[in-house]
Amino acid sequence: MLRALENGVRGSKWYSLIDKVWRSENLSAAWLGVTLNRGASGVDGQTVAQFNEQTTEELGRLSEEVRQGRYRPQPVRRVWIDKPGSVEKRPLGIPAVRDRIVQGAIRNVMEPIFERGFAEHSYGFRPGRGCKDALRRVQELLRSGHHWVVDLDLKSYLDPYSYCTLSVEGQGKSWG
């Protein structure tokens, strides 16, 4: 299934993806991802260990709910965690275990489709890529003679009152 998603379909048009989300193989793969990540319980209080006690029944029920259009995600449990090196705290939303499974199943379907169209030099929130990869690429570019650096700082990115600062430096000039 995922190989077909990665390669696309004839004409590059998808007419339905939801039938790929509720497939038992996909939900099982998403469940494996949730178990490896562990994590706390959501608003329903169900832990990964509790879900694991009845995995077959729970995944079957989840598959049917998604297939029949009856699946509804639960509210996200909000907790506040310390920001490293600061007295500030940042909000963290914890979805219910079953919602994490559905999110993972949706990602399994959507990611291969969109990933192949992303820019090579994009690193944020992409599979197999991270901050260190981006820094290595910047180092390669600097060593190969590139002289411009763009530094972007987003504070409280998802906050409706967030702000953004952009600095561009090159050839002895700086804009803030």
Short mmCIF file of N, CA and C in Angstrom, two decimals:
data_model
loop_
_atom_site.label_atom_id
_atom_site.label_comp_id
_atom_site.label_asym_id
_atom_site.label_seq_id
_atom_site.Cartn_x
_atom_site.Cartn_y
_atom_site.Cartn_z
N MET A 1 0.81 -1.19 0.00
CA MET A 1 0.00 0.00 0.00
C MET A 1 0.86 1.26 0.00
N LEU A 2 1.82 1.33 0.91
CA LEU A 2 2.64 2.55 1.00
C LEU A 2 3.51 2.72 -0.24
N ARG A 3 3.95 1.62 -0.84
CA ARG A 3 4.73 1.73 -2.08
C ARG A 3 3.88 2.34 -3.18
N ALA A 4 2.63 1.93 -3.27
CA ALA A 4 1.72 2.51 -4.27
C ALA A 4 1.50 3.99 -4.00
N LEU A 5 1.41 4.35 -2.73
CA LEU A 5 1.23 5.76 -2.40
C LEU A 5 2.47 6.57 -2.78
N GLU A 6 3.64 6.00 -2.53
CA GLU A 6 4.88 6.70 -2.87
C GLU A 6 5.01 6.90 -4.38
N ASN A 7 4.63 5.89 -5.15
CA ASN A 7 4.77 5.97 -6.59
C ASN A 7 3.64 6.74 -7.26
N GLY A 8 2.54 6.94 -6.55
CA GLY A 8 1.41 7.67 -7.13
C GLY A 8 0.52 6.76 -7.94
N VAL A 9 -0.47 7.36 -8.54
CA VAL A 9 -1.40 6.61 -9.38
C VAL A 9 -1.36 7.19 -10.79
N ARG A 10 -1.93 6.45 -11.73
CA ARG A 10 -1.96 6.90 -13.11
C ARG A 10 -2.64 8.28 -13.17
N GLY A 11 -2.01 9.23 -13.82
CA GLY A 11 -2.57 10.57 -13.93
C GLY A 11 -2.30 11.44 -12.71
N SER A 12 -1.61 10.90 -11.72
CA SER A 12 -1.26 11.63 -10.49
C SER A 12 -2.45 12.22 -9.77
N LYS A 13 -3.62 11.59 -9.87
CA LYS A 13 -4.80 12.06 -9.16
C LYS A 13 -5.27 10.98 -8.20
N TRP A 14 -5.55 11.41 -6.99
CA TRP A 14 -6.09 10.50 -5.99
C TRP A 14 -7.56 10.84 -5.84
N TYR A 15 -8.40 9.84 -5.89
CA TYR A 15 -9.83 10.07 -5.76
C TYR A 15 -10.34 9.74 -4.37
N SER A 16 -9.65 8.88 -3.67
CA SER A 16 -10.02 8.54 -2.31
C SER A 16 -8.79 8.08 -1.55
N LEU A 17 -8.62 8.59 -0.38
CA LEU A 17 -7.51 8.16 0.47
C LEU A 17 -8.00 7.54 1.78
N ILE A 18 -9.23 7.85 2.17
CA ILE A 18 -9.71 7.39 3.47
C ILE A 18 -9.72 5.87 3.56
N ASP A 19 -9.94 5.18 2.42
CA ASP A 19 -9.95 3.72 2.46
C ASP A 19 -8.57 3.16 2.77
N LYS A 20 -7.53 3.95 2.55
CA LYS A 20 -6.18 3.53 2.91
C LYS A 20 -5.92 3.76 4.40
N VAL A 21 -6.59 4.74 4.99
CA VAL A 21 -6.40 5.07 6.40
C VAL A 21 -6.91 3.96 7.29
N TRP A 22 -8.12 3.46 7.04
CA TRP A 22 -8.71 2.49 7.96
C TRP A 22 -8.28 1.05 7.73
N ARG A 23 -7.41 0.79 6.76
CA ARG A 23 -6.94 -0.58 6.53
C ARG A 23 -6.21 -1.10 7.76
N SER A 24 -6.44 -2.35 8.08
CA SER A 24 -5.87 -2.92 9.32
C SER A 24 -4.35 -2.87 9.31
N GLU A 25 -3.73 -3.09 8.14
CA GLU A 25 -2.26 -3.05 8.07
C GLU A 25 -1.74 -1.65 8.41
N ASN A 26 -2.43 -0.65 7.94
CA ASN A 26 -2.01 0.73 8.19
C ASN A 26 -2.23 1.10 9.65
N LEU A 27 -3.39 0.76 10.21
CA LEU A 27 -3.64 1.05 11.63
C LEU A 27 -2.66 0.30 12.52
N SER A 28 -2.31 -0.93 12.15
CA SER A 28 -1.32 -1.70 12.93
C SER A 28 0.05 -1.04 12.88
N ALA A 29 0.43 -0.56 11.70
CA ALA A 29 1.72 0.15 11.58
C ALA A 29 1.71 1.43 12.40
N ALA A 30 0.59 2.14 12.38
CA ALA A 30 0.48 3.37 13.17
C ALA A 30 0.52 3.05 14.67
N TRP A 31 -0.12 1.95 15.06
CA TRP A 31 -0.11 1.51 16.46
C TRP A 31 1.32 1.20 16.91
N LEU A 32 2.09 0.55 16.05
CA LEU A 32 3.48 0.26 16.38
C LEU A 32 4.25 1.55 16.65
N GLY A 33 4.01 2.56 15.82
CA GLY A 33 4.66 3.85 16.04
C GLY A 33 4.28 4.48 17.37
N VAL A 34 3.02 4.35 17.75
CA VAL A 34 2.56 4.89 19.03
C VAL A 34 3.21 4.13 20.18
N THR A 35 3.31 2.80 20.08
CA THR A 35 3.92 2.03 21.16
C THR A 35 5.40 2.37 21.32
N LEU A 36 6.09 2.59 20.19
CA LEU A 36 7.51 2.94 20.28
C LEU A 36 7.72 4.31 20.89
N ASN A 37 6.79 5.22 20.63
CA ASN A 37 6.90 6.58 21.15
C ASN A 37 6.42 6.69 22.59
N ARG A 38 5.64 5.72 23.01
CA ARG A 38 5.05 5.67 24.36
C ARG A 38 4.18 6.90 24.58
N GLY A 39 4.50 7.73 25.53
CA GLY A 39 3.72 8.93 25.78
C GLY A 39 2.65 8.72 26.82
N ALA A 40 2.12 9.83 27.29
CA ALA A 40 1.11 9.85 28.34
C ALA A 40 -0.29 9.63 27.76
N SER A 41 -1.24 9.45 28.65
CA SER A 41 -2.62 9.26 28.23
C SER A 41 -3.24 10.61 27.88
N GLY A 42 -4.29 10.56 27.06
CA GLY A 42 -5.03 11.77 26.69
C GLY A 42 -6.13 12.04 27.69
N VAL A 43 -7.16 12.80 27.27
CA VAL A 43 -8.25 13.18 28.17
C VAL A 43 -9.05 11.98 28.66
N ASP A 44 -9.04 10.88 27.90
CA ASP A 44 -9.80 9.70 28.30
C ASP A 44 -9.08 8.87 29.37
N GLY A 45 -7.83 9.18 29.63
CA GLY A 45 -7.07 8.46 30.66
C GLY A 45 -6.52 7.12 30.23
N GLN A 46 -6.80 6.70 29.00
CA GLN A 46 -6.32 5.39 28.53
C GLN A 46 -4.83 5.48 28.20
N THR A 47 -4.05 4.57 28.77
CA THR A 47 -2.61 4.53 28.53
C THR A 47 -2.31 3.62 27.34
N VAL A 48 -1.10 3.69 26.86
CA VAL A 48 -0.65 2.81 25.79
C VAL A 48 -0.74 1.36 26.26
N ALA A 49 -0.35 1.10 27.51
CA ALA A 49 -0.40 -0.26 28.07
C ALA A 49 -1.84 -0.78 28.12
N GLN A 50 -2.78 0.07 28.50
CA GLN A 50 -4.18 -0.35 28.56
C GLN A 50 -4.72 -0.66 27.15
N PHE A 51 -4.37 0.18 26.19
CA PHE A 51 -4.79 -0.08 24.81
C PHE A 51 -4.20 -1.40 24.34
N ASN A 52 -2.97 -1.65 24.72
CA ASN A 52 -2.26 -2.86 24.30
C ASN A 52 -2.93 -4.14 24.80
N GLU A 53 -3.64 -4.05 25.93
CA GLU A 53 -4.32 -5.23 26.48
C GLU A 53 -5.41 -5.75 25.56
N GLN A 54 -5.98 -4.86 24.72
CA GLN A 54 -7.06 -5.26 23.82
C GLN A 54 -6.81 -4.71 22.43
N THR A 55 -5.58 -4.83 21.97
CA THR A 55 -5.18 -4.23 20.70
C THR A 55 -6.06 -4.65 19.53
N THR A 56 -6.29 -5.94 19.39
CA THR A 56 -7.06 -6.43 18.24
C THR A 56 -8.45 -5.84 18.22
N GLU A 57 -9.13 -5.87 19.37
CA GLU A 57 -10.49 -5.33 19.45
C GLU A 57 -10.49 -3.82 19.23
N GLU A 58 -9.54 -3.14 19.87
CA GLU A 58 -9.48 -1.67 19.77
C GLU A 58 -9.19 -1.23 18.34
N LEU A 59 -8.24 -1.88 17.66
CA LEU A 59 -7.92 -1.51 16.28
C LEU A 59 -9.08 -1.84 15.35
N GLY A 60 -9.77 -2.95 15.60
CA GLY A 60 -10.94 -3.30 14.79
C GLY A 60 -12.04 -2.27 14.95
N ARG A 61 -12.29 -1.86 16.18
CA ARG A 61 -13.31 -0.84 16.46
C ARG A 61 -12.93 0.49 15.79
N LEU A 62 -11.68 0.85 15.90
CA LEU A 62 -11.19 2.09 15.29
C LEU A 62 -11.33 2.05 13.77
N SER A 63 -10.98 0.92 13.17
CA SER A 63 -11.10 0.76 11.72
C SER A 63 -12.55 0.94 11.27
N GLU A 64 -13.46 0.32 11.99
CA GLU A 64 -14.89 0.43 11.64
C GLU A 64 -15.39 1.87 11.80
N GLU A 65 -14.99 2.54 12.87
CA GLU A 65 -15.43 3.93 13.08
C GLU A 65 -14.95 4.83 11.95
N VAL A 66 -13.69 4.67 11.54
CA VAL A 66 -13.16 5.49 10.45
C VAL A 66 -13.86 5.12 9.15
N ARG A 67 -14.01 3.82 8.89
CA ARG A 67 -14.63 3.36 7.65
C ARG A 67 -16.06 3.86 7.52
N GLN A 68 -16.80 3.86 8.62
CA GLN A 68 -18.20 4.26 8.59
C GLN A 68 -18.40 5.77 8.78
N GLY A 69 -17.30 6.50 8.96
CA GLY A 69 -17.42 7.95 9.14
C GLY A 69 -17.90 8.35 10.52
N ARG A 70 -17.81 7.43 11.48
CA ARG A 70 -18.26 7.71 12.85
C ARG A 70 -17.12 8.13 13.78
N TYR A 71 -15.87 8.03 13.31
CA TYR A 71 -14.73 8.37 14.16
C TYR A 71 -14.73 9.87 14.47
N ARG A 72 -14.59 10.22 15.73
CA ARG A 72 -14.46 11.60 16.16
C ARG A 72 -13.31 11.69 17.16
N PRO A 73 -12.31 12.52 16.86
CA PRO A 73 -11.20 12.65 17.82
C PRO A 73 -11.67 13.31 19.11
N GLN A 74 -11.00 12.97 20.18
CA GLN A 74 -11.31 13.54 21.48
C GLN A 74 -10.55 14.85 21.66
N PRO A 75 -10.98 15.66 22.60
CA PRO A 75 -10.20 16.88 22.88
C PRO A 75 -8.78 16.50 23.31
N VAL A 76 -7.86 17.40 23.11
CA VAL A 76 -6.46 17.18 23.46
C VAL A 76 -6.25 17.63 24.91
N ARG A 77 -5.54 16.81 25.66
CA ARG A 77 -5.23 17.18 27.06
C ARG A 77 -4.07 18.15 27.05
N ARG A 78 -4.24 19.31 27.68
CA ARG A 78 -3.21 20.36 27.72
C ARG A 78 -2.40 20.24 29.00
N VAL A 79 -1.09 20.19 28.85
CA VAL A 79 -0.17 20.24 29.99
C VAL A 79 0.86 21.32 29.69
N TRP A 80 1.46 21.83 30.74
CA TRP A 80 2.49 22.86 30.59
C TRP A 80 3.82 22.26 31.02
N ILE A 81 4.83 22.37 30.16
CA ILE A 81 6.14 21.81 30.47
C ILE A 81 7.16 22.94 30.50
N ASP A 82 8.22 22.71 31.29
CA ASP A 82 9.27 23.71 31.42
C ASP A 82 10.02 23.89 30.11
N LYS A 83 10.36 25.15 29.81
CA LYS A 83 11.26 25.42 28.69
C LYS A 83 12.67 25.30 29.23
N PRO A 84 13.53 24.53 28.57
CA PRO A 84 14.90 24.36 29.07
C PRO A 84 15.62 25.71 29.19
N GLY A 85 16.29 25.91 30.33
CA GLY A 85 17.07 27.12 30.55
C GLY A 85 16.22 28.35 30.80
N SER A 86 14.96 28.17 31.19
CA SER A 86 14.07 29.31 31.37
C SER A 86 13.08 29.00 32.49
N VAL A 87 12.48 30.06 33.04
CA VAL A 87 11.42 29.85 34.02
C VAL A 87 10.06 29.76 33.33
N GLU A 88 10.05 30.03 32.02
CA GLU A 88 8.82 29.96 31.24
C GLU A 88 8.40 28.52 31.02
N LYS A 89 7.12 28.36 30.72
CA LYS A 89 6.58 27.05 30.37
C LYS A 89 5.95 27.15 28.99
N ARG A 90 5.89 26.00 28.32
CA ARG A 90 5.24 25.98 27.02
C ARG A 90 4.13 24.94 27.04
N PRO A 91 3.06 25.21 26.28
CA PRO A 91 1.94 24.26 26.28
C PRO A 91 2.26 23.04 25.43
N LEU A 92 1.73 21.92 25.87
CA LEU A 92 1.88 20.68 25.13
C LEU A 92 0.51 20.02 25.09
N GLY A 93 0.07 19.63 23.90
CA GLY A 93 -1.21 18.95 23.76
C GLY A 93 -0.98 17.45 23.62
N ILE A 94 -1.69 16.67 24.42
CA ILE A 94 -1.53 15.22 24.38
C ILE A 94 -2.83 14.59 23.89
N PRO A 95 -2.81 14.06 22.67
CA PRO A 95 -4.01 13.39 22.15
C PRO A 95 -4.21 12.03 22.83
N ALA A 96 -5.43 11.54 22.77
CA ALA A 96 -5.73 10.19 23.26
C ALA A 96 -4.96 9.18 22.41
N VAL A 97 -4.69 8.01 22.96
CA VAL A 97 -3.93 6.98 22.26
C VAL A 97 -4.58 6.64 20.92
N ARG A 98 -5.90 6.45 20.92
CA ARG A 98 -6.59 6.08 19.67
C ARG A 98 -6.48 7.20 18.64
N ASP A 99 -6.46 8.45 19.08
CA ASP A 99 -6.31 9.57 18.15
C ASP A 99 -4.89 9.61 17.58
N ARG A 100 -3.91 9.27 18.39
CA ARG A 100 -2.52 9.21 17.88
C ARG A 100 -2.39 8.12 16.82
N ILE A 101 -3.13 7.03 17.00
CA ILE A 101 -3.08 5.95 16.01
C ILE A 101 -3.68 6.43 14.69
N VAL A 102 -4.82 7.08 14.74
CA VAL A 102 -5.46 7.58 13.52
C VAL A 102 -4.58 8.65 12.87
N GLN A 103 -4.00 9.53 13.69
CA GLN A 103 -3.09 10.54 13.13
C GLN A 103 -1.92 9.88 12.42
N GLY A 104 -1.37 8.83 13.02
CA GLY A 104 -0.26 8.11 12.40
C GLY A 104 -0.69 7.43 11.10
N ALA A 105 -1.90 6.87 11.10
CA ALA A 105 -2.41 6.22 9.89
C ALA A 105 -2.62 7.24 8.77
N ILE A 106 -3.12 8.40 9.13
CA ILE A 106 -3.28 9.47 8.13
C ILE A 106 -1.92 9.92 7.61
N ARG A 107 -0.96 10.06 8.52
CA ARG A 107 0.39 10.45 8.09
C ARG A 107 0.99 9.40 7.15
N ASN A 108 0.78 8.12 7.47
CA ASN A 108 1.28 7.05 6.60
C ASN A 108 0.74 7.17 5.18
N VAL A 109 -0.47 7.66 5.05
CA VAL A 109 -1.09 7.80 3.73
C VAL A 109 -0.65 9.10 3.06
N MET A 110 -0.65 10.18 3.80
CA MET A 110 -0.39 11.51 3.21
C MET A 110 1.09 11.81 2.97
N GLU A 111 1.93 11.38 3.88
CA GLU A 111 3.36 11.75 3.80
C GLU A 111 4.03 11.32 2.50
N PRO A 112 3.85 10.08 2.03
CA PRO A 112 4.53 9.71 0.79
C PRO A 112 4.06 10.53 -0.42
N ILE A 113 2.82 10.95 -0.38
CA ILE A 113 2.28 11.74 -1.49
C ILE A 113 2.92 13.11 -1.52
N PHE A 114 2.98 13.77 -0.38
CA PHE A 114 3.49 15.14 -0.32
C PHE A 114 5.01 15.21 -0.22
N GLU A 115 5.61 14.23 0.40
CA GLU A 115 7.07 14.25 0.61
C GLU A 115 7.83 14.36 -0.71
N ARG A 116 7.38 13.68 -1.72
CA ARG A 116 8.11 13.69 -2.99
C ARG A 116 8.07 15.05 -3.68
N GLY A 117 7.18 15.95 -3.24
CA GLY A 117 7.09 17.27 -3.84
C GLY A 117 7.79 18.36 -3.04
N PHE A 118 8.31 18.02 -1.87
CA PHE A 118 8.96 19.03 -1.03
C PHE A 118 10.34 19.38 -1.56
N ALA A 119 10.76 20.58 -1.29
CA ALA A 119 12.08 21.05 -1.72
C ALA A 119 13.18 20.26 -1.02
N GLU A 120 14.23 19.98 -1.75
CA GLU A 120 15.37 19.23 -1.22
C GLU A 120 15.99 19.93 -0.02
N HIS A 121 15.96 21.26 -0.01
CA HIS A 121 16.61 22.02 1.06
C HIS A 121 15.65 22.33 2.22
N SER A 122 14.53 21.63 2.29
CA SER A 122 13.59 21.80 3.39
C SER A 122 13.86 20.72 4.44
N TYR A 123 13.99 21.13 5.70
CA TYR A 123 14.36 20.18 6.74
C TYR A 123 13.36 20.06 7.88
N GLY A 124 12.51 21.05 8.08
CA GLY A 124 11.62 21.06 9.23
C GLY A 124 10.52 20.02 9.17
N PHE A 125 10.42 19.21 10.22
CA PHE A 125 9.34 18.24 10.40
C PHE A 125 9.22 17.27 9.23
N ARG A 126 10.37 16.83 8.72
CA ARG A 126 10.38 15.87 7.62
C ARG A 126 11.02 14.58 8.10
N PRO A 127 10.56 13.44 7.57
CA PRO A 127 11.11 12.16 8.03
C PRO A 127 12.57 12.02 7.65
N GLY A 128 13.36 11.59 8.62
CA GLY A 128 14.78 11.37 8.38
C GLY A 128 15.60 12.63 8.26
N ARG A 129 15.03 13.77 8.62
CA ARG A 129 15.75 15.03 8.55
C ARG A 129 15.56 15.78 9.86
N GLY A 130 16.57 16.56 10.20
CA GLY A 130 16.46 17.33 11.42
C GLY A 130 17.34 18.56 11.39
N CYS A 131 17.42 19.20 12.52
CA CYS A 131 18.17 20.43 12.66
C CYS A 131 19.65 20.24 12.31
N LYS A 132 20.22 19.14 12.75
CA LYS A 132 21.65 18.90 12.48
C LYS A 132 21.91 18.72 10.99
N ASP A 133 20.94 18.12 10.27
CA ASP A 133 21.09 17.98 8.82
C ASP A 133 21.08 19.36 8.16
N ALA A 134 20.21 20.24 8.63
CA ALA A 134 20.16 21.59 8.08
C ALA A 134 21.46 22.34 8.35
N LEU A 135 21.99 22.17 9.55
CA LEU A 135 23.25 22.84 9.89
C LEU A 135 24.41 22.30 9.05
N ARG A 136 24.43 20.99 8.81
CA ARG A 136 25.47 20.43 7.94
C ARG A 136 25.37 21.00 6.53
N ARG A 137 24.14 21.18 6.04
CA ARG A 137 23.96 21.74 4.70
C ARG A 137 24.43 23.19 4.65
N VAL A 138 24.14 23.97 5.68
CA VAL A 138 24.62 25.36 5.74
C VAL A 138 26.14 25.37 5.73
N GLN A 139 26.75 24.47 6.49
CA GLN A 139 28.21 24.40 6.52
C GLN A 139 28.76 24.06 5.13
N GLU A 140 28.15 23.12 4.43
CA GLU A 140 28.58 22.78 3.06
C GLU A 140 28.49 23.99 2.14
N LEU A 141 27.40 24.72 2.23
CA LEU A 141 27.22 25.89 1.36
C LEU A 141 28.25 26.97 1.66
N LEU A 142 28.52 27.19 2.94
CA LEU A 142 29.52 28.20 3.31
C LEU A 142 30.90 27.79 2.80
N ARG A 143 31.23 26.51 2.94
CA ARG A 143 32.54 26.03 2.47
C ARG A 143 32.67 26.11 0.94
N SER A 144 31.54 26.02 0.24
CA SER A 144 31.60 26.05 -1.22
C SER A 144 31.55 27.47 -1.79
N GLY A 145 31.58 28.47 -0.90
CA GLY A 145 31.68 29.84 -1.38
C GLY A 145 30.43 30.68 -1.28
N HIS A 146 29.35 30.14 -0.79
CA HIS A 146 28.15 30.96 -0.60
C HIS A 146 28.40 31.92 0.57
N HIS A 147 27.91 33.16 0.43
CA HIS A 147 28.23 34.17 1.43
C HIS A 147 27.00 34.79 2.08
N TRP A 148 25.83 34.36 1.73
CA TRP A 148 24.62 34.91 2.31
C TRP A 148 24.07 33.95 3.36
N VAL A 149 23.63 34.51 4.48
CA VAL A 149 23.01 33.72 5.53
C VAL A 149 21.69 34.38 5.88
N VAL A 150 20.64 33.59 5.92
CA VAL A 150 19.33 34.09 6.34
C VAL A 150 19.02 33.43 7.67
N ASP A 151 18.74 34.26 8.66
CA ASP A 151 18.45 33.77 10.00
C ASP A 151 17.02 34.17 10.32
N LEU A 152 16.17 33.20 10.59
CA LEU A 152 14.77 33.46 10.85
C LEU A 152 14.43 32.97 12.24
N ASP A 153 13.85 33.84 13.05
CA ASP A 153 13.50 33.48 14.41
C ASP A 153 12.00 33.67 14.59
N LEU A 154 11.30 32.57 14.77
CA LEU A 154 9.86 32.63 15.00
C LEU A 154 9.60 32.40 16.48
N LYS A 155 9.00 33.36 17.13
CA LYS A 155 8.67 33.21 18.54
C LYS A 155 7.18 32.90 18.66
N SER A 156 6.84 31.90 19.40
CA SER A 156 5.45 31.49 19.60
C SER A 156 4.74 31.35 18.26
N TYR A 157 5.31 30.56 17.39
CA TYR A 157 4.86 30.44 16.01
C TYR A 157 3.36 30.20 15.89
N LEU A 158 2.81 29.35 16.72
CA LEU A 158 1.39 29.03 16.62
C LEU A 158 0.50 29.98 17.43
N ASP A 159 1.10 30.90 18.14
CA ASP A 159 0.38 31.91 18.90
C ASP A 159 -0.17 32.96 17.94
N PRO A 160 -1.47 33.33 18.06
CA PRO A 160 -2.03 34.31 17.11
C PRO A 160 -1.36 35.68 17.21
N TYR A 161 -0.66 35.94 18.31
CA TYR A 161 0.01 37.22 18.47
C TYR A 161 1.52 37.09 18.30
N SER A 162 1.94 36.08 17.57
CA SER A 162 3.37 35.83 17.39
C SER A 162 4.00 36.91 16.52
N TYR A 163 5.32 36.95 16.56
CA TYR A 163 6.04 37.87 15.71
C TYR A 163 7.21 37.14 15.09
N CYS A 164 7.76 37.72 14.06
CA CYS A 164 8.84 37.10 13.32
C CYS A 164 9.92 38.13 13.09
N THR A 165 11.16 37.74 13.28
CA THR A 165 12.28 38.62 12.93
C THR A 165 13.09 37.92 11.86
N LEU A 166 13.56 38.70 10.92
CA LEU A 166 14.34 38.16 9.82
C LEU A 166 15.60 38.98 9.68
N SER A 167 16.72 38.32 9.69
CA SER A 167 17.99 38.99 9.47
C SER A 167 18.64 38.39 8.24
N VAL A 168 19.09 39.25 7.36
CA VAL A 168 19.81 38.79 6.18
C VAL A 168 21.16 39.47 6.21
N GLU A 169 22.21 38.66 6.16
CA GLU A 169 23.55 39.19 6.22
C GLU A 169 24.35 38.71 5.01
N GLY A 170 25.14 39.58 4.48
CA GLY A 170 25.98 39.19 3.37
C GLY A 170 26.79 40.36 2.87
N GLN A 171 27.99 40.12 2.51
CA GLN A 171 28.87 41.12 1.96
C GLN A 171 28.95 42.37 2.84
N GLY A 172 29.01 42.14 4.17
CA GLY A 172 29.18 43.23 5.11
C GLY A 172 27.93 44.03 5.40
N LYS A 173 26.77 43.65 4.90
CA LYS A 173 25.53 44.37 5.14
C LYS A 173 24.63 43.54 6.03
N SER A 174 23.80 44.21 6.79
CA SER A 174 22.89 43.51 7.66
C SER A 174 21.54 44.26 7.70
N TRP A 175 20.46 43.51 7.59
CA TRP A 175 19.13 44.10 7.71
C TRP A 175 18.44 43.39 8.84
N GLY A 176 17.67 44.09 9.62
CA GLY A 176 16.95 43.44 10.74
C GLY A 176 15.49 43.61 10.62
#
